[in-house]
Short mmCIF file of C-alpha atoms and ligand atoms in Angstrom, two decimals:
data_model
loop_
_atom_site.label_atom_id
_atom_site.label_comp_id
_atom_site.label_asym_id
_atom_site.label_seq_id
_atom_site.Cartn_x
_atom_site.Cartn_y
_atom_site.Cartn_z
CA MET A 211 0.00 0.00 0.00
CA SER A 212 1.18 3.45 -0.86
CA LYS A 213 2.59 5.55 1.95
CA ILE A 214 1.05 8.58 0.22
CA LYS A 215 -2.22 9.90 1.62
CA HIS A 216 -2.17 13.53 0.49
CA VAL A 217 -1.84 14.49 -3.17
CA PHE A 218 -1.33 18.12 -4.23
CA LEU A 219 -2.12 18.77 -7.87
CA ASP A 220 -1.12 21.85 -9.80
CA LEU A 221 -3.98 23.14 -11.94
CA ASP A 222 -2.66 25.03 -14.95
CA ASP A 223 -0.88 22.97 -17.59
CA THR A 224 -1.18 19.96 -15.30
CA LEU A 225 -4.89 19.14 -14.83
CA PHE A 226 -6.13 21.95 -17.05
CA ASP A 227 -4.77 22.93 -20.45
CA PHE A 228 -4.07 26.53 -19.58
CA HIS A 229 -2.29 27.22 -22.82
CA LYS A 230 -5.48 26.54 -24.79
CA SER A 231 -7.73 28.57 -22.48
CA GLU A 232 -5.26 31.44 -22.46
CA ALA A 233 -5.19 31.60 -26.27
CA VAL A 234 -9.00 31.65 -26.48
CA ALA A 235 -9.36 34.27 -23.73
CA LEU A 236 -6.63 36.46 -25.25
CA SER A 237 -8.16 36.36 -28.73
CA LYS A 238 -11.54 37.36 -27.30
CA THR A 239 -9.91 40.15 -25.28
CA PHE A 240 -8.04 41.60 -28.27
CA ARG A 241 -11.15 41.46 -30.46
CA THR A 242 -13.14 43.28 -27.76
CA LEU A 243 -10.45 45.97 -27.85
CA GLY A 244 -10.67 46.16 -31.65
CA VAL A 245 -7.29 44.48 -32.26
CA GLU A 246 -6.95 41.45 -34.55
CA PRO A 247 -5.13 38.78 -32.50
CA THR A 248 -2.34 37.69 -34.84
CA ASP A 249 0.00 34.80 -34.02
CA ASP A 250 2.79 37.34 -33.45
CA ILE A 251 0.76 39.25 -30.86
CA LEU A 252 -0.25 36.05 -29.04
CA ARG A 253 3.34 34.83 -29.04
CA ASP A 254 4.68 38.14 -27.75
CA TYR A 255 2.11 38.16 -24.96
CA SER A 256 3.00 34.58 -24.00
CA GLU A 257 6.68 35.43 -23.82
CA ILE A 258 6.13 38.54 -21.72
CA ASN A 259 3.74 36.69 -19.42
CA ARG A 260 6.00 33.66 -18.99
CA SER A 261 9.04 35.77 -18.17
CA MET A 262 7.02 37.73 -15.61
CA TRP A 263 5.78 34.55 -13.88
CA GLN A 264 9.38 33.34 -13.76
CA MET A 265 10.29 36.63 -12.08
CA LEU A 266 7.54 35.98 -9.55
CA GLU A 267 8.93 32.49 -8.86
CA ARG A 268 12.33 34.06 -8.22
CA GLY A 269 10.78 36.67 -5.94
CA GLU A 270 11.64 39.52 -8.36
CA ALA A 271 8.06 40.55 -9.11
CA THR A 272 4.72 40.50 -7.36
CA ARG A 273 1.41 39.26 -8.70
CA ALA A 274 0.25 42.89 -8.93
CA ASP A 275 3.33 43.71 -11.04
CA ILE A 276 2.41 40.97 -13.50
CA LEU A 277 -1.22 41.98 -13.79
CA THR A 278 -0.45 45.65 -14.36
CA ARG A 279 2.67 45.32 -16.50
CA ARG A 280 2.16 42.51 -19.01
CA PHE A 281 -0.38 44.25 -21.25
CA ARG A 282 1.41 47.59 -20.92
CA ILE A 283 4.67 46.02 -22.12
CA LEU A 284 2.85 44.27 -24.97
CA PHE A 285 1.03 47.40 -26.15
CA GLU A 286 4.29 49.37 -26.02
CA LYS A 287 5.94 46.69 -28.15
CA MET A 288 3.03 46.83 -30.62
CA GLY A 289 3.27 50.64 -30.75
CA ARG A 290 -0.30 50.78 -29.39
CA SER A 291 0.16 52.57 -26.09
CA ASP A 292 -3.19 54.21 -26.88
CA ILE A 293 -4.95 51.03 -25.74
CA SER A 294 -5.64 50.92 -22.02
CA HIS A 295 -3.70 48.09 -20.37
CA VAL A 296 -5.97 48.41 -17.34
CA GLU A 297 -9.04 47.78 -19.47
CA ALA A 298 -7.28 44.92 -21.27
CA GLN A 299 -6.42 43.25 -17.96
CA ALA A 300 -10.01 43.60 -16.73
CA ILE A 301 -11.50 42.14 -19.94
CA TYR A 302 -8.93 39.35 -20.00
CA GLU A 303 -9.53 38.38 -16.36
CA ARG A 304 -13.27 38.29 -16.90
CA THR A 305 -12.95 36.25 -20.09
CA LEU A 306 -10.34 33.84 -18.73
CA SER A 307 -12.44 33.00 -15.67
CA GLY A 308 -14.98 31.52 -18.11
CA GLU A 309 -12.45 29.39 -20.03
CA TRP A 310 -11.19 25.99 -19.02
CA CYS A 311 -10.47 22.60 -20.55
CA TRP A 312 -8.82 19.40 -19.34
CA TYR A 313 -5.24 18.64 -20.12
CA THR A 314 -5.07 15.28 -21.91
CA GLY A 315 -5.64 12.64 -19.22
CA GLY A 316 -6.48 15.20 -16.52
CA GLU A 317 -10.05 14.09 -15.95
CA GLU A 318 -9.07 10.40 -15.94
CA LEU A 319 -6.33 11.11 -13.40
CA VAL A 320 -8.59 12.94 -10.97
CA LYS A 321 -11.21 10.19 -11.20
CA ALA A 322 -8.58 7.48 -10.72
CA LEU A 323 -7.22 9.14 -7.56
CA TYR A 324 -10.55 10.20 -6.08
CA GLY A 325 -11.57 8.13 -3.07
CA LYS A 326 -8.06 6.64 -2.70
CA TYR A 327 -6.16 9.75 -1.62
CA HIS A 328 -6.96 13.13 -0.16
CA LEU A 329 -6.71 15.47 -3.13
CA TYR A 330 -5.87 19.17 -3.10
CA ILE A 331 -5.44 21.80 -5.78
CA ALA A 332 -2.32 23.90 -5.28
CA SER A 333 -2.42 26.80 -7.73
CA ASN A 334 -0.55 30.05 -8.22
CA GLY A 335 -3.39 31.55 -10.23
CA THR A 336 -5.44 34.63 -9.50
CA ALA A 337 -8.29 33.81 -7.09
CA VAL A 338 -11.18 35.29 -9.07
CA VAL A 339 -10.02 33.59 -12.27
CA GLN A 340 -9.36 30.20 -10.68
CA ASP A 341 -12.65 30.27 -8.74
CA GLY A 342 -14.56 30.84 -11.99
CA ARG A 343 -12.79 28.06 -13.87
CA ILE A 344 -12.97 25.57 -11.00
CA SER A 345 -16.66 26.23 -10.55
CA LEU A 346 -17.42 25.89 -14.29
CA SER A 347 -15.45 22.65 -14.55
CA GLY A 348 -17.29 21.04 -11.62
CA ILE A 349 -14.07 19.51 -10.27
CA ALA A 350 -14.36 20.90 -6.73
CA LYS A 351 -16.25 17.80 -5.61
CA TYR A 352 -13.13 15.67 -6.07
CA PHE A 353 -10.97 17.80 -3.77
CA ASP A 354 -10.56 18.01 0.01
CA GLY A 355 -9.00 21.44 -0.35
CA ILE A 356 -8.47 24.10 -2.99
CA PHE A 357 -5.45 26.25 -2.27
CA ILE A 358 -5.02 29.38 -4.39
CA SER A 359 -1.87 31.35 -3.68
CA GLN A 360 -3.50 34.77 -3.81
CA ARG A 361 -5.84 33.68 -1.02
CA ILE A 362 -3.06 32.13 1.10
CA GLY A 363 -0.97 35.28 0.66
CA TYR A 364 2.12 33.48 -0.65
CA ASP A 365 2.96 31.91 -3.99
CA LYS A 366 4.58 28.60 -4.83
CA PRO A 367 7.51 27.87 -4.41
CA SER A 368 7.54 29.64 -1.06
CA ARG A 369 7.53 27.50 2.04
CA GLU A 370 4.80 29.75 3.45
CA PHE A 371 2.41 28.75 0.67
CA PHE A 372 2.73 25.09 1.58
CA GLU A 373 2.68 25.72 5.32
CA GLY A 374 -0.64 27.50 4.72
CA CYS A 375 -1.98 24.39 2.95
CA PHE A 376 -0.64 21.94 5.55
CA ALA A 377 -2.14 23.95 8.42
CA ALA A 378 -5.60 23.51 6.89
CA ILE A 379 -5.33 19.70 6.63
CA PRO A 380 -6.18 17.51 9.64
CA ASN A 381 -3.62 14.83 10.59
CA PHE A 382 -1.19 16.03 7.95
CA SER A 383 2.24 14.47 7.68
CA ARG A 384 4.88 15.54 5.12
CA ASP A 385 6.02 11.93 4.66
CA GLU A 386 2.60 11.07 3.32
CA ALA A 387 2.37 13.94 0.80
CA ILE A 388 3.34 14.43 -2.82
CA ILE A 389 2.96 17.26 -5.33
CA LEU A 390 2.48 16.82 -9.07
CA GLY A 391 3.07 19.80 -11.32
CA ASP A 392 4.55 20.97 -14.61
CA SER A 393 6.70 23.78 -13.24
CA LEU A 394 10.15 23.05 -11.82
CA GLY A 395 10.41 26.60 -10.49
CA SER A 396 7.12 26.62 -8.58
CA ASP A 397 5.73 23.09 -8.08
CA ILE A 398 8.89 21.05 -7.71
CA LEU A 399 11.04 23.64 -5.96
CA GLY A 400 8.02 24.38 -3.74
CA GLY A 401 7.61 20.71 -2.86
CA ILE A 402 11.32 20.45 -2.06
CA ASN A 403 11.15 23.60 0.10
CA ALA A 404 8.15 22.16 1.93
CA GLY A 405 9.75 18.74 2.48
CA ILE A 406 7.28 16.61 0.53
CA THR A 407 7.76 14.15 -2.35
CA THR A 408 7.75 15.70 -5.82
CA CYS A 409 6.70 14.52 -9.28
CA HIS A 410 7.44 16.60 -12.36
CA PHE A 411 4.89 16.44 -15.17
CA ASN A 412 7.07 17.06 -18.20
CA PRO A 413 5.03 16.24 -21.33
CA LYS A 414 7.30 18.23 -23.65
CA GLY A 415 10.47 16.57 -22.36
CA LEU A 416 12.04 19.86 -21.32
CA PRO A 417 15.60 19.54 -19.97
CA GLN A 418 15.95 18.91 -16.25
CA ARG A 419 17.71 21.39 -13.99
CA GLU A 420 20.65 20.31 -11.88
CA ASP A 421 19.56 22.56 -9.05
CA ILE A 422 15.90 21.45 -8.91
CA ARG A 423 15.60 17.67 -8.93
CA ALA A 424 12.17 16.08 -8.74
CA ASP A 425 11.85 12.67 -7.09
CA TYR A 426 9.87 11.43 -10.09
CA GLU A 427 9.26 12.58 -13.64
CA ILE A 428 6.39 11.62 -15.94
CA SER A 429 5.47 12.56 -19.49
CA THR A 430 1.81 11.51 -19.40
CA LEU A 431 -0.60 11.99 -16.50
CA SER A 432 -1.60 8.32 -16.41
CA GLU A 433 1.91 7.39 -15.23
CA PHE A 434 1.25 9.19 -11.96
CA VAL A 435 -1.19 6.53 -10.78
CA ASP A 436 1.54 3.86 -11.08
CA ILE A 437 4.04 6.03 -9.23
CA LEU A 438 1.65 6.45 -6.33
CA ARG A 439 1.12 2.70 -6.16
CA ARG A 440 4.89 2.11 -6.09
CA ILE A 441 5.77 4.46 -3.23
MG1 MG B 246 1.31 24.68 -13.88
#
């Protein structure tokens, strides 16, 4: 029998295909603002956004910095500083909270684990956006806890984020906990900081980092069930 009782699951690009939802929400946002969402614009936004989230993981930016700066930087790059980045952020947030879809194998994974382990969502997303998507998807019923960093007051990979989760779980023991997520910088480093077992979901086969070593690595979500059985 597995020693694991508590399973923390990252939401975006682990259970949910965030990339897809983001592209849909961005296109709708740009069209609302009267801008045709070309591939170049979407790619530029993605790059700006990704680099800002990496800054947040390194403690070099706050969530508020990301939300106020990413559209401003993009519009400057497009030479369209006439468009309000504040309005863009508001439209985007509203639109994104209505967009969600499973990552391949996400639904099967949650159903396979449900009833066998205590399941928790551990997400760095914005509370209002994640609440909307979680509620639309109907997945809350599978989880014993839904931990959104903005609500806890700390983001992954900080120890404080995980301490906030652990404090809310009765009879919690680190030895019996694992986190599964796609981000080395937030999920895996966070799990290491918090002293729990880590599993890196790496569907694109991105190179590993010497300084952040996950206990396990999988390329499809179905492999996670076998890992839990083994440990
Ligand atoms: Mg993720």
